Amino acid sequence: MTTTAVNPYLDGNFAPVREEITPTNLKVIGELPPDLSGMFVRNGPNPQFPPIGNYHWFDGDGMLHGVRINNGKAQYRNRYIRTRGFNIEREAGKAIWTGLMEPSRGNNPYNFPKNTANTALVWHDGRLLALWEGGEPHAIEVPSLETSGAYTYNSKLVSAFTAHPKVDAETGEMMFFGYSFAPPYLKYSVVSAKGELLRTVPIDLPMGVMMHDFAITEHYTIFMDLPLTFSMVRMQQGKPPLMFERDRPSRFGIVPRHGDNSNIRWFESPPCYVFHTLNAYEEGDEVVLVACRMSSTSVLTTDMTPGENEGDAGRLYQWRFNLSTGTVKEEMLDDAPSDFPRLNEQRMGRPMRYGYTAKMANNPMPLFEGVIKYDFKNGKSETHEFGRGRYGGEAVFVPRPDATAEDDGWLMTFVHDDEADTSELVVVNAQDVTSEPVARVLIPQRVPYGFHGAWVSEEQLSASV
């Protein structure tokens, strides 16, 4: 008797939902604060057709899940992001592109990679963009969550576009980068507050690397040349093209915001991988970076047993790069496994007191059992636990209108209850994280686990283009 193993990323609450729904007047346990008004939107992978061969969690078509909150009431909608590849496959009625773990099949007539737009979201210049680091962003209408189409800055976009651009709340500028597995391996871009792509410059790297995130400070941009490398030579030898090289150091490049390759400075530290940065800022002669560090990563290997490698778990670390002496100091801030770090984005690139990460469950799958709030001033942390058999994701910080304290606001994430197989949006008071949620918005359809979210305020919704 033969049994076929179920791909864990197509099972349970990782499995896709296929129906797009728009229910209104959702049931709320607790009370939505009267001054909480806007829309929480989260992106994630949701294949519209059974995948070809090995499926990786990163492969699925992008689907947005949004909860519109106003006057203490909530409504939900979920919509596929209708990219070019999505539309081609929908017309064909089947999957055409293979995923990250599967070699390309000869019967795909399309010679471009499928941009799934499934990873993250950014609000900039009156526009919500859905992001995928291998290609261009897609503009999304709010609050309908319908796809306007690919967004290329009047055809000025000449690189891929990171899933994690950084918006400076004080200047309104947005910084992004695109990495490539062919030279130039890295391109760095700055967009003005008015949405004009001002400049794109190449940054020299010795070889292609997977660079998922970066960081900014008031005056600098920080790139991470980490040892998750891409090699055509390895591929030709039948080895994995993407591999974590444990004997290769980590390099951090610090460049003035409007600088280029001629004035970047590189700092070396022990090998590691960082999927997500929390923030960076300047302090005297030092640039300080806070991020979730993994000692290694097997996330893109062909092994279908995720998380077996202990190094795969992120832990909050701090690096201090001294611009005068050229030294680096690396320090673990917490040994609790966590990732998906967020902060009050008004503090992006500036010193912050608070940060929030998703607490990892002791499980081979990427499940998150709570939210950790860090107080960097006092060196303390507190945890909001979702409860037994309940798992969530990245917690987005939503500032209270007219707040003066950095942590005055709410934390929001979707939570799935394994036993009941139900989903809800959980709203937690960020100043009292250990208490019960102030509100739980019950969603009438399962919301699969996903990646990154954003809060679009009432003011932004009314000013959207």
Coordinates of C-alpha atoms in Angstrom, one line a residue:
M1 CA 0.0 0.0 0.0
T2 CA 1.4 3.4 -0.9
T3 CA 0.5 6.7 0.7
T4 CA 1.1 10.1 -0.7
A5 CA 2.5 12.6 1.8
V6 CA 0.4 15.7 2.0
N7 CA 2.5 18.9 1.4
P8 CA 2.2 20.6 4.8
Y9 CA 1.9 24.0 3.1
L10 CA -1.3 22.8 1.4
D11 CA -2.8 21.4 4.6
G12 CA -4.7 22.7 7.7
N13 CA -4.7 26.5 7.9
F14 CA -1.9 26.7 5.3
A15 CA -4.3 25.4 2.7
P16 CA -5.8 27.9 0.3
V17 CA -9.4 29.3 0.3
R18 CA -10.9 29.8 -3.1
E19 CA -14.0 31.9 -2.5
E20 CA -13.8 35.7 -2.5
I21 CA -16.4 37.0 -0.1
T22 CA -17.6 40.4 1.2
P23 CA -19.6 39.9 4.5
T24 CA -20.6 43.0 6.4
N25 CA -21.5 43.7 10.1
L26 CA -19.3 41.0 11.5
K27 CA -19.8 39.7 15.0
V28 CA -17.4 41.3 17.5
I29 CA -16.4 39.8 20.8
G30 CA -15.5 42.8 23.1
E31 CA -15.7 46.2 21.6
L32 CA -13.9 48.0 18.7
P33 CA -12.6 51.3 20.0
P34 CA -14.7 54.2 18.6
D35 CA -11.6 56.1 17.5
L36 CA -10.2 53.1 15.5
S37 CA -11.1 53.7 11.9
G38 CA -9.5 52.4 8.8
M39 CA -8.6 49.1 7.1
F40 CA -6.3 46.3 8.2
V41 CA -5.0 44.4 5.1
R42 CA -2.8 41.3 5.1
N43 CA -1.1 39.6 2.1
G44 CA -0.3 36.0 1.7
P45 CA 0.1 33.0 -0.7
N46 CA -3.1 31.3 -1.9
P47 CA -2.7 29.1 -5.0
Q48 CA -5.8 29.3 -7.2
F49 CA -5.0 25.9 -8.8
P50 CA -3.3 22.7 -7.6
P51 CA 0.4 23.4 -7.9
I52 CA 2.7 21.6 -10.3
G53 CA 5.1 19.3 -8.4
N54 CA 6.7 20.4 -5.1
Y55 CA 4.9 23.4 -3.6
H56 CA 6.7 25.9 -1.4
W57 CA 4.8 28.3 0.9
F58 CA 6.3 31.3 -1.0
D59 CA 4.8 30.1 -4.3
G60 CA 1.1 30.8 -4.0
D61 CA -0.9 33.5 -5.8
G62 CA -1.2 36.6 -3.7
M63 CA -4.5 37.0 -1.8
L64 CA -5.4 40.1 0.3
H65 CA -7.6 39.7 3.4
G66 CA -9.0 43.0 4.6
V67 CA -11.1 44.2 7.6
R68 CA -12.6 47.6 7.3
I69 CA -13.3 49.1 10.7
N70 CA -15.5 52.2 11.3
N71 CA -17.9 53.3 14.1
G72 CA -17.3 50.2 16.1
K73 CA -18.4 47.9 13.2
A74 CA -16.3 45.7 10.9
Q75 CA -16.6 44.2 7.4
Y76 CA -14.3 41.7 5.7
R77 CA -13.3 41.0 2.1
N78 CA -10.7 38.8 0.5
R79 CA -9.5 39.3 -3.1
Y80 CA -6.9 37.6 -5.3
I81 CA -4.2 39.9 -6.6
R82 CA -4.8 39.7 -10.3
T83 CA -1.3 39.6 -11.7
R84 CA -0.4 38.8 -15.3
G85 CA 0.5 35.2 -14.4
F86 CA -2.7 34.8 -12.3
N87 CA -4.8 35.9 -15.3
I88 CA -3.0 33.6 -17.8
E89 CA -3.5 30.6 -15.5
R90 CA -7.2 31.5 -14.8
E91 CA -7.9 31.6 -18.5
A92 CA -6.1 28.3 -18.9
G93 CA -8.0 26.8 -15.9
K94 CA -4.8 25.3 -14.5
A95 CA -1.3 26.0 -13.1
I96 CA 1.3 26.8 -15.7
W97 CA 4.3 28.0 -13.7
T98 CA 6.3 25.7 -11.4
G99 CA 7.4 27.0 -8.0
L100 CA 10.7 27.6 -6.3
M101 CA 11.4 24.0 -5.5
E102 CA 10.5 22.6 -8.9
P103 CA 12.6 22.8 -12.1
S104 CA 11.0 24.7 -14.9
R105 CA 9.0 22.5 -17.2
G106 CA 9.5 22.7 -21.0
N107 CA 5.7 23.1 -21.7
N108 CA 5.5 26.6 -20.3
P109 CA 5.3 28.9 -23.3
Y110 CA 5.8 32.1 -21.2
N111 CA 9.5 33.1 -20.7
F112 CA 9.0 35.4 -17.7
P113 CA 8.8 34.5 -14.0
K114 CA 5.4 34.6 -12.4
N115 CA 5.1 37.6 -10.1
T116 CA 2.7 36.4 -7.4
A117 CA 2.6 39.8 -5.5
N118 CA 2.0 37.6 -2.4
T119 CA 4.4 38.9 0.2
A120 CA 3.8 42.3 1.7
L121 CA 2.2 45.8 1.4
V122 CA 3.3 49.4 1.5
W123 CA 1.3 52.6 1.6
H124 CA 3.0 55.5 -0.2
D125 CA 2.0 58.6 -2.1
G126 CA -1.7 57.8 -1.7
R127 CA -1.4 54.3 -3.0
L128 CA -1.4 50.8 -1.6
L129 CA 1.1 48.5 -3.3
A130 CA 1.2 44.7 -3.1
L131 CA 4.8 43.5 -3.2
W132 CA 6.9 40.5 -4.4
E133 CA 10.6 40.8 -4.3
G134 CA 11.2 39.2 -7.8
G135 CA 9.3 41.9 -9.8
E136 CA 7.3 45.1 -9.9
P137 CA 4.7 46.1 -7.3
H138 CA 1.0 45.9 -8.0
A139 CA -1.3 48.9 -7.2
I140 CA -4.4 47.9 -5.2
E141 CA -7.6 49.9 -4.9
V142 CA -8.9 50.6 -1.4
P143 CA -11.2 49.7 0.2
S144 CA -12.3 47.3 -2.6
L145 CA -8.9 45.5 -2.8
E146 CA -9.3 45.1 -6.5
T147 CA -6.1 45.1 -8.5
S148 CA -5.3 48.2 -10.6
G149 CA -2.3 46.6 -12.3
A150 CA 1.5 46.5 -12.2
Y151 CA 3.0 49.8 -11.0
T152 CA 6.3 50.8 -12.6
Y153 CA 6.8 54.6 -11.7
N154 CA 6.1 55.7 -15.2
S155 CA 8.3 53.0 -16.6
K156 CA 11.3 54.2 -14.5
L157 CA 11.5 51.0 -12.5
V158 CA 14.5 49.1 -13.8
S159 CA 14.9 46.5 -11.0
A160 CA 12.9 44.1 -8.9
F161 CA 11.3 45.7 -5.9
T162 CA 11.9 44.5 -2.4
A163 CA 9.0 43.2 -0.3
H164 CA 10.2 45.6 2.5
P165 CA 10.6 49.1 1.3
K166 CA 11.1 51.7 4.0
V167 CA 9.1 55.0 4.3
D168 CA 10.6 57.8 6.3
A169 CA 7.7 59.3 8.1
E170 CA 9.4 62.6 8.5
T171 CA 10.6 63.2 5.0
G172 CA 8.0 61.1 3.2
E173 CA 10.7 59.5 1.1
M174 CA 10.6 55.8 0.3
M175 CA 13.7 53.7 -0.1
F176 CA 13.7 50.3 -1.9
F177 CA 16.1 47.9 -3.5
G178 CA 16.1 45.0 -6.0
Y179 CA 18.4 42.1 -5.9
S180 CA 19.3 39.9 -8.8
F181 CA 21.1 36.6 -9.4
A182 CA 22.9 38.2 -12.4
P183 CA 25.1 41.4 -12.3
P184 CA 24.5 44.0 -11.1
Y185 CA 23.4 41.9 -8.1
L186 CA 21.9 44.9 -6.2
K187 CA 20.2 48.1 -7.3
Y188 CA 19.2 50.8 -4.8
S189 CA 16.4 53.4 -5.4
V190 CA 14.9 56.4 -3.7
V191 CA 11.3 57.6 -4.3
S192 CA 10.3 61.2 -3.4
A193 CA 7.4 61.9 -1.0
K194 CA 5.4 62.8 -4.1
G195 CA 5.9 59.3 -5.6
E196 CA 8.7 60.2 -8.2
L197 CA 11.4 57.6 -8.6
L198 CA 14.4 59.9 -8.2
R199 CA 17.4 57.6 -8.7
T200 CA 18.5 54.0 -9.0
V201 CA 22.2 53.1 -8.4
P202 CA 24.0 49.8 -8.6
I203 CA 25.8 48.5 -5.5
D204 CA 28.7 46.1 -6.0
L205 CA 28.4 42.6 -4.4
P206 CA 30.8 39.7 -5.0
M207 CA 28.0 37.3 -6.0
G208 CA 24.3 37.0 -6.0
V209 CA 22.6 36.6 -2.6
M210 CA 19.0 36.4 -1.5
M211 CA 18.4 39.8 0.3
H212 CA 14.9 39.9 1.7
D213 CA 15.1 43.0 3.8
F214 CA 17.2 46.1 4.7
A215 CA 17.0 49.1 7.0
I216 CA 17.3 52.9 7.0
T217 CA 18.3 55.5 9.5
E218 CA 17.9 59.3 9.3
H219 CA 21.0 59.6 7.1
Y220 CA 21.9 56.1 6.0
T221 CA 20.7 52.9 4.3
I222 CA 21.9 49.5 5.5
F223 CA 22.2 46.5 3.1
M224 CA 22.9 42.9 4.2
D225 CA 25.2 40.8 2.1
L226 CA 24.5 37.5 3.9
P227 CA 25.8 34.0 3.0
L228 CA 22.5 32.7 1.4
T229 CA 24.2 32.7 -2.0
F230 CA 23.2 31.9 -5.6
S231 CA 25.7 30.1 -7.8
M232 CA 25.3 29.1 -11.4
V233 CA 28.4 26.9 -11.1
R234 CA 26.7 24.9 -8.3
M235 CA 23.6 24.6 -10.4
Q236 CA 25.6 23.2 -13.4
Q237 CA 27.2 20.7 -11.0
G238 CA 23.7 19.5 -10.0
K239 CA 23.9 21.1 -6.6
P240 CA 21.4 23.6 -5.1
P241 CA 21.8 27.0 -6.8
L242 CA 20.7 28.7 -3.5
M243 CA 22.7 27.6 -0.5
F244 CA 23.6 28.9 3.0
E245 CA 27.4 29.0 3.1
R246 CA 28.4 28.6 6.7
D247 CA 32.0 29.5 6.2
R248 CA 31.2 32.9 4.6
P249 CA 30.9 36.0 6.8
S250 CA 27.9 38.3 7.0
R251 CA 28.6 41.7 5.5
F252 CA 26.6 44.9 6.3
G253 CA 27.0 47.9 3.9
I254 CA 26.2 51.4 5.2
V255 CA 25.6 54.0 2.5
P256 CA 24.4 57.6 2.8
R257 CA 20.7 57.8 1.8
H258 CA 21.5 59.6 -1.4
G259 CA 24.9 58.0 -1.9
D260 CA 26.0 55.2 -4.2
N261 CA 28.6 52.4 -4.4
S262 CA 31.5 55.0 -4.2
N263 CA 30.7 55.8 -0.5
I264 CA 29.4 52.6 0.9
R265 CA 31.2 51.1 3.9
W266 CA 31.2 47.4 4.6
F267 CA 31.3 45.7 8.1
E268 CA 31.8 42.0 8.7
S269 CA 30.3 39.8 11.4
P270 CA 29.8 36.0 11.9
P271 CA 27.7 34.2 9.3
C272 CA 23.9 34.5 9.8
Y273 CA 20.7 35.1 8.0
V274 CA 18.2 37.9 8.6
F275 CA 14.8 37.8 6.9
H276 CA 13.4 40.8 8.7
T277 CA 14.8 43.9 10.4
L278 CA 12.9 45.7 13.1
N279 CA 14.5 49.2 12.8
A280 CA 17.8 51.0 12.7
Y281 CA 18.9 54.4 14.0
E282 CA 22.0 56.6 14.7
E283 CA 23.5 57.1 18.1
G284 CA 26.7 59.2 18.2
D285 CA 29.3 57.6 15.9
E286 CA 27.3 54.4 15.7
V287 CA 24.6 53.0 13.5
V288 CA 22.4 50.6 15.5
L289 CA 20.5 47.8 13.7
V290 CA 17.8 45.6 15.5
A291 CA 16.7 42.5 13.6
C292 CA 15.6 38.9 13.9
R293 CA 18.8 36.8 13.4
M294 CA 19.0 33.2 12.4
S295 CA 22.3 31.3 12.7
S296 CA 21.6 29.7 9.3
T297 CA 18.6 29.0 7.1
S298 CA 17.2 26.0 5.2
V299 CA 14.0 27.8 4.2
L300 CA 14.5 27.3 0.4
T301 CA 15.9 23.8 0.5
T302 CA 14.0 20.9 -1.2
D303 CA 13.5 19.2 2.1
M304 CA 9.7 19.3 2.8
T305 CA 10.2 19.1 6.6
P306 CA 10.3 22.7 7.6
G307 CA 12.1 24.0 10.6
E308 CA 14.1 20.9 11.4
N309 CA 17.2 23.1 11.6
E310 CA 17.4 24.9 14.9
G311 CA 19.2 27.8 13.1
D312 CA 16.0 28.5 11.2
A313 CA 14.5 30.2 14.3
G314 CA 14.9 34.0 14.4
R315 CA 16.0 35.7 17.7
L316 CA 16.1 39.4 18.3
Y317 CA 19.6 40.8 18.0
Q318 CA 21.3 44.2 17.9
W319 CA 24.3 45.2 15.9
R320 CA 26.3 48.4 16.5
F321 CA 28.5 49.6 13.6
N322 CA 31.0 52.2 14.7
L323 CA 31.6 54.6 11.7
S324 CA 34.7 56.0 13.4
T325 CA 36.5 52.9 14.4
G326 CA 35.1 50.4 11.8
T327 CA 34.2 47.9 14.6
V328 CA 31.0 45.8 14.9
K329 CA 29.4 44.7 18.1
E330 CA 26.7 42.0 17.8
E331 CA 24.5 41.2 20.8
M332 CA 21.5 38.9 21.4
L333 CA 18.6 40.8 23.0
D334 CA 16.3 37.8 23.6
D335 CA 16.7 34.1 23.2
A336 CA 13.0 33.5 22.6
P337 CA 12.4 32.4 19.0
S338 CA 10.4 35.1 17.1
D339 CA 10.2 36.9 13.8
F340 CA 8.0 39.2 11.8
P341 CA 9.2 42.3 13.7
R342 CA 7.2 45.5 13.6
L343 CA 7.2 49.0 15.3
N344 CA 5.3 52.2 15.3
E345 CA 6.3 53.3 11.8
Q346 CA 6.5 56.9 12.9
R347 CA 9.8 55.8 14.4
M348 CA 11.2 54.2 11.2
G349 CA 14.9 55.1 11.0
R350 CA 14.8 56.9 14.3
P351 CA 15.5 55.7 17.9
M352 CA 12.5 53.7 19.2
R353 CA 11.5 52.5 22.6
Y354 CA 9.2 49.7 21.6
G355 CA 9.1 46.9 19.1
Y356 CA 6.9 43.9 18.5
T357 CA 7.6 40.4 17.2
A358 CA 5.6 37.2 16.5
K359 CA 6.5 34.5 19.0
M360 CA 7.2 31.2 17.4
A361 CA 5.5 28.0 18.7
N362 CA 7.5 24.9 19.4
N363 CA 6.5 23.3 16.1
P364 CA 8.3 22.3 12.9
M365 CA 5.9 24.5 10.9
P366 CA 6.1 28.3 11.0
L367 CA 3.4 28.8 13.6
F368 CA 3.2 31.8 15.9
E369 CA 1.5 31.5 19.3
G370 CA 1.7 35.1 20.5
V371 CA 3.1 38.7 20.2
I372 CA 6.1 39.8 22.2
K373 CA 6.3 43.5 23.1
Y374 CA 9.9 44.8 23.7
D375 CA 10.7 47.8 25.8
F376 CA 14.2 48.7 24.7
K377 CA 14.6 51.4 27.3
N378 CA 14.1 49.1 30.2
G379 CA 15.4 45.9 28.5
K380 CA 12.1 44.1 29.3
S381 CA 9.5 42.2 27.3
E382 CA 5.8 41.2 27.8
T383 CA 3.9 38.6 25.8
H384 CA 0.3 38.4 24.5
E385 CA -0.5 34.7 24.2
F386 CA -3.2 33.7 21.7
G387 CA -4.2 30.7 23.7
R388 CA -4.1 26.9 23.4
G389 CA -4.3 25.7 19.8
R390 CA -4.6 29.3 18.5
Y391 CA -2.0 30.7 16.1
G392 CA -1.5 34.1 14.5
G393 CA 1.1 36.0 12.5
E394 CA 2.8 39.3 12.2
A395 CA 1.2 41.9 14.5
V396 CA 0.8 45.3 12.9
F397 CA 1.0 48.4 15.2
V398 CA -1.9 50.8 14.6
P399 CA -1.3 54.2 16.3
R400 CA -4.3 55.8 18.1
P401 CA -5.2 59.1 16.3
D402 CA -3.5 62.1 18.1
A403 CA -1.5 59.7 20.3
T404 CA 1.6 61.2 22.1
A405 CA 3.1 58.0 23.5
E406 CA 4.9 55.8 21.1
D407 CA 3.0 52.7 22.2
D408 CA -0.4 54.3 22.4
G409 CA -2.4 52.2 19.9
W410 CA -3.3 48.7 19.0
L411 CA -1.7 45.5 17.7
M412 CA -3.7 43.6 15.0
T413 CA -3.3 40.1 13.5
F414 CA -5.4 37.3 12.2
V415 CA -5.6 34.3 14.6
H416 CA -6.8 30.8 13.6
D417 CA -8.3 28.4 16.2
D418 CA -7.2 24.9 15.2
E419 CA -9.9 23.1 17.2
A420 CA -12.9 25.2 15.9
D421 CA -11.2 25.8 12.5
T422 CA -12.3 29.4 12.7
S423 CA -10.4 32.7 12.1
E424 CA -10.7 36.1 13.6
L425 CA -9.0 39.5 13.6
V426 CA -7.5 40.1 17.1
V427 CA -7.2 43.7 18.4
V428 CA -4.9 44.1 21.4
N429 CA -4.2 47.3 23.4
A430 CA -0.5 47.8 22.8
Q431 CA -0.1 49.5 26.2
D432 CA -1.6 46.4 28.0
V433 CA -0.5 43.4 25.8
T434 CA -0.8 40.7 28.5
S435 CA -4.6 41.4 28.8
E436 CA -7.4 39.9 26.7
P437 CA -7.9 41.5 23.3
V438 CA -10.1 44.6 23.4
A439 CA -11.9 43.1 20.4
R440 CA -12.1 39.9 18.4
V441 CA -13.7 40.3 14.9
L442 CA -15.0 36.9 13.8
I443 CA -14.4 36.1 10.1
P444 CA -17.1 33.9 8.5
Q445 CA -14.4 32.2 6.3
R446 CA -11.1 30.7 7.3
V447 CA -8.1 33.1 6.8
P448 CA -5.0 31.0 5.9
Y449 CA -1.7 31.8 7.5
G450 CA 0.1 34.5 5.5
F451 CA 2.9 37.0 5.5
H452 CA 2.8 40.8 6.0
G453 CA 0.1 43.3 6.7
A454 CA -0.5 47.0 6.7
W455 CA -2.9 49.5 8.3
V456 CA -4.6 52.0 6.0
S457 CA -6.0 54.8 8.1
E458 CA -9.3 56.6 7.5
E459 CA -7.4 59.6 6.3
Q460 CA -5.4 57.6 3.9
L461 CA -8.5 55.8 2.6
S462 CA -10.2 59.1 1.8
A463 CA -7.0 60.4 0.1
S464 CA -6.3 57.3 -2.0
V465 CA -5.6 57.9 -5.7

